CSV table of C-alpha atoms in Angstrom, one decimal:
chain,number,residue,atom,x,y,z
A,1,MET,CA,0.0,0.0,0.0
A,2,ARG,CA,2.8,2.3,0.8
A,3,LYS,CA,4.3,1.7,-2.7
A,4,ILE,CA,1.1,2.9,-4.3
A,5,TYR,CA,1.0,6.1,-2.2
A,6,TYR,CA,4.7,6.9,-2.9
A,7,GLY,CA,4.2,6.1,-6.7
A,8,ILE,CA,1.2,8.5,-6.8
A,9,LEU,CA,3.2,11.1,-4.9
A,10,PHE,CA,6.2,10.7,-7.2
A,11,ILE,CA,4.1,11.0,-10.3
A,12,THR,CA,2.3,14.2,-9.1
A,13,LEU,CA,5.6,15.8,-8.1
A,14,ASN,CA,7.0,15.0,-11.4
A,15,LEU,CA,4.1,16.5,-13.3
A,16,ILE,CA,4.2,19.7,-11.2
A,17,VAL,CA,8.0,20.2,-11.5
A,18,LYS,CA,8.2,19.7,-15.3
A,19,GLY,CA,7.8,23.0,-17.2
A,20,GLU,CA,6.9,23.2,-20.9
A,21,ILE,CA,7.3,25.7,-23.7
A,22,LYS,CA,4.0,26.4,-25.4
A,23,ILE,CA,3.9,27.8,-28.9
A,24,LYS,CA,0.7,29.0,-30.6
A,25,ILE,CA,-0.5,31.4,-33.3
A,26,PHE,CA,-1.4,34.5,-31.5
A,27,GLU,CA,-2.6,36.4,-34.4
A,28,PRO,CA,-3.2,34.8,-37.9
A,29,ILE,CA,-1.6,36.3,-41.1
A,30,ARG,CA,-3.6,39.3,-42.3
A,31,PHE,CA,-3.0,41.3,-45.4
A,32,ASN,CA,-4.4,44.7,-44.3
A,33,ASP,CA,-4.7,47.4,-47.0
A,34,ILE,CA,-3.3,45.2,-49.7
A,35,VAL,CA,-3.3,48.1,-52.1
A,36,ARG,CA,-1.2,50.4,-50.0
A,37,GLU,CA,1.2,48.1,-48.3
A,38,GLU,CA,3.7,46.9,-50.8
A,39,ILE,CA,7.4,46.4,-50.7
A,40,GLY,CA,8.0,46.3,-54.4
A,41,ARG,CA,6.2,46.2,-57.6
A,42,ASN,CA,3.1,44.0,-57.1
A,43,ILE,CA,4.3,42.5,-53.9
A,44,SER,CA,2.4,42.8,-50.6
A,45,VAL,CA,3.3,41.6,-47.1
A,46,GLY,CA,0.9,40.0,-44.5
A,47,ARG,CA,1.8,39.9,-40.8
A,48,GLY,CA,1.0,37.3,-38.1
A,49,VAL,CA,2.1,36.9,-34.6
A,50,ILE,CA,3.4,33.7,-32.8
A,51,GLU,CA,3.2,33.5,-29.0
A,52,ILE,CA,5.9,31.7,-27.1
A,53,SER,CA,5.2,31.1,-23.4
A,54,THR,CA,6.9,29.0,-20.7
A,55,ASP,CA,5.7,27.6,-17.4
A,56,ASP,CA,9.1,27.6,-15.7
A,57,LEU,CA,11.2,30.5,-16.9
A,58,LYS,CA,14.1,29.7,-14.6
A,59,ALA,CA,14.5,26.3,-16.3
A,60,ASP,CA,13.9,27.4,-19.9
A,61,MET,CA,15.9,30.7,-19.7
A,62,GLY,CA,18.4,30.9,-22.5
A,63,LYS,CA,17.0,28.0,-24.6
A,64,LYS,CA,17.1,28.5,-28.3
A,65,LEU,CA,14.2,27.9,-30.7
A,66,VAL,CA,14.8,27.6,-34.5
A,67,PHE,CA,11.8,28.2,-36.8
A,68,ASN,CA,11.7,26.6,-40.3
A,69,PHE,CA,8.9,27.7,-42.8
A,70,PRO,CA,8.0,26.1,-46.1
A,71,GLU,CA,9.3,27.8,-49.2
A,72,LYS,CA,5.8,28.4,-50.6
A,73,GLY,CA,2.2,28.1,-49.3
A,74,LEU,CA,-1.5,28.6,-50.3
A,75,MET,CA,-4.4,30.5,-48.9
A,76,THR,CA,-8.0,30.4,-49.9
A,77,ASN,CA,-11.2,32.3,-49.4
A,78,ARG,CA,-13.2,29.0,-50.2
A,79,LYS,CA,-13.6,30.3,-53.9
A,80,LYS,CA,-10.1,31.0,-55.0
A,81,TRP,CA,-6.7,29.9,-54.0
A,82,ILE,CA,-3.7,32.4,-53.9
A,83,LYS,CA,0.0,31.4,-53.8
A,84,ILE,CA,2.2,32.8,-51.0
A,85,GLU,CA,5.7,33.3,-52.4
A,86,LYS,CA,7.6,33.1,-49.1
A,87,TYR,CA,7.3,33.0,-45.3
A,88,ARG,CA,9.8,34.9,-43.1
A,89,LEU,CA,10.4,35.4,-39.3
A,90,GLU,CA,11.2,38.9,-38.0
A,91,ASN,CA,14.8,37.7,-37.4
A,92,ARG,CA,16.9,36.8,-40.3
A,93,ASP,CA,18.6,33.9,-38.6
A,94,ARG,CA,15.1,32.4,-37.8
A,95,GLU,CA,16.0,31.8,-34.1
A,96,ILE,CA,14.7,33.0,-30.9
A,97,ILE,CA,16.3,32.8,-27.5
A,98,ILE,CA,13.9,32.6,-24.6
A,99,LYS,CA,14.4,35.5,-22.2
A,100,ASN,CA,10.8,36.4,-21.0
A,101,LYS,CA,7.8,34.3,-19.7
A,102,ILE,CA,5.8,35.3,-22.7
A,103,HIS,CA,7.3,36.5,-26.0
A,104,HIS,CA,5.5,37.6,-29.2
A,105,VAL,CA,7.4,37.0,-32.6
A,106,ASN,CA,6.1,38.5,-35.8
A,107,PHE,CA,6.1,36.4,-39.0
A,108,TYR,CA,5.4,37.5,-42.5
A,109,ALA,CA,3.9,36.2,-45.7
A,110,ILE,CA,5.0,37.7,-49.1
A,111,LEU,CA,2.3,37.6,-51.7
A,112,ASP,CA,2.6,38.4,-55.5
A,113,LYS,CA,-0.5,40.6,-56.1
A,114,LYS,CA,-0.7,39.3,-59.8
A,115,SER,CA,-1.8,35.9,-58.4
A,116,ILE,CA,-5.0,37.5,-56.9
A,117,ASP,CA,-6.6,38.9,-59.9
A,118,GLY,CA,-6.8,36.5,-62.9
A,119,GLY,CA,-9.8,38.2,-64.5
A,120,GLU,CA,-12.4,36.6,-62.2
A,121,ASP,CA,-15.6,38.1,-61.0
A,122,PRO,CA,-14.9,40.4,-58.0
A,123,LYS,CA,-17.3,38.2,-55.9
A,124,VAL,CA,-14.9,35.3,-56.3
A,125,ILE,CA,-11.8,37.4,-55.3
A,126,GLU,CA,-13.2,39.2,-52.3
A,127,GLY,CA,-13.4,37.6,-48.8
A,128,ASP,CA,-11.2,36.5,-45.9
A,129,TYR,CA,-8.4,34.3,-47.0
A,130,VAL,CA,-7.4,31.4,-44.6
A,131,GLY,CA,-4.4,29.1,-44.9
A,132,TYR,CA,-2.3,26.8,-42.8
A,133,VAL,CA,1.5,27.1,-42.4
A,134,PRO,CA,3.4,24.1,-41.4
A,135,ILE,CA,6.1,25.5,-39.1
A,136,ILE,CA,8.8,23.2,-37.9
A,137,ILE,CA,10.3,24.3,-34.6
A,138,SER,CA,13.5,22.9,-33.2
A,139,GLN,CA,14.4,23.3,-29.5
A,140,TYR,CA,18.0,23.4,-28.4
A,141,GLY,CA,19.6,23.7,-24.8
A,142,ARG,CA,20.8,26.8,-23.2
A,143,VAL,CA,22.8,29.2,-25.3
A,144,ILE,CA,25.9,30.4,-23.4
A,145,ARG,CA,27.3,33.7,-24.6
């Protein structure tokens, strides 16, 4: 009987002590004012936010997270598909070092505006575009600098 109590106590302590890093999409990619926000000829940028949070900052402080995005992607408004040319993180090296309990990171989608209008009816083109981005996140130990 003691073994059962000790086993339950050990499991509950083990669950309480372990911290975890949670990563979620805080704000999806939005192309606000697609006509005005362009970085080049016929290229527009959408912005989204990823939230990184940790339960145990003391244990996770200094850990490095590396984000890998696919080269291209798709978004749809359920009537038309548009091609996303590239995904980027706000840092060029695609890595984040955990320093705070909650950290927000911007990521961007680059869109060629020529792919939106192919001569279709405006009712087909208009609407909220939704898409999924498979992000591969690698976690490394503490970075000592």
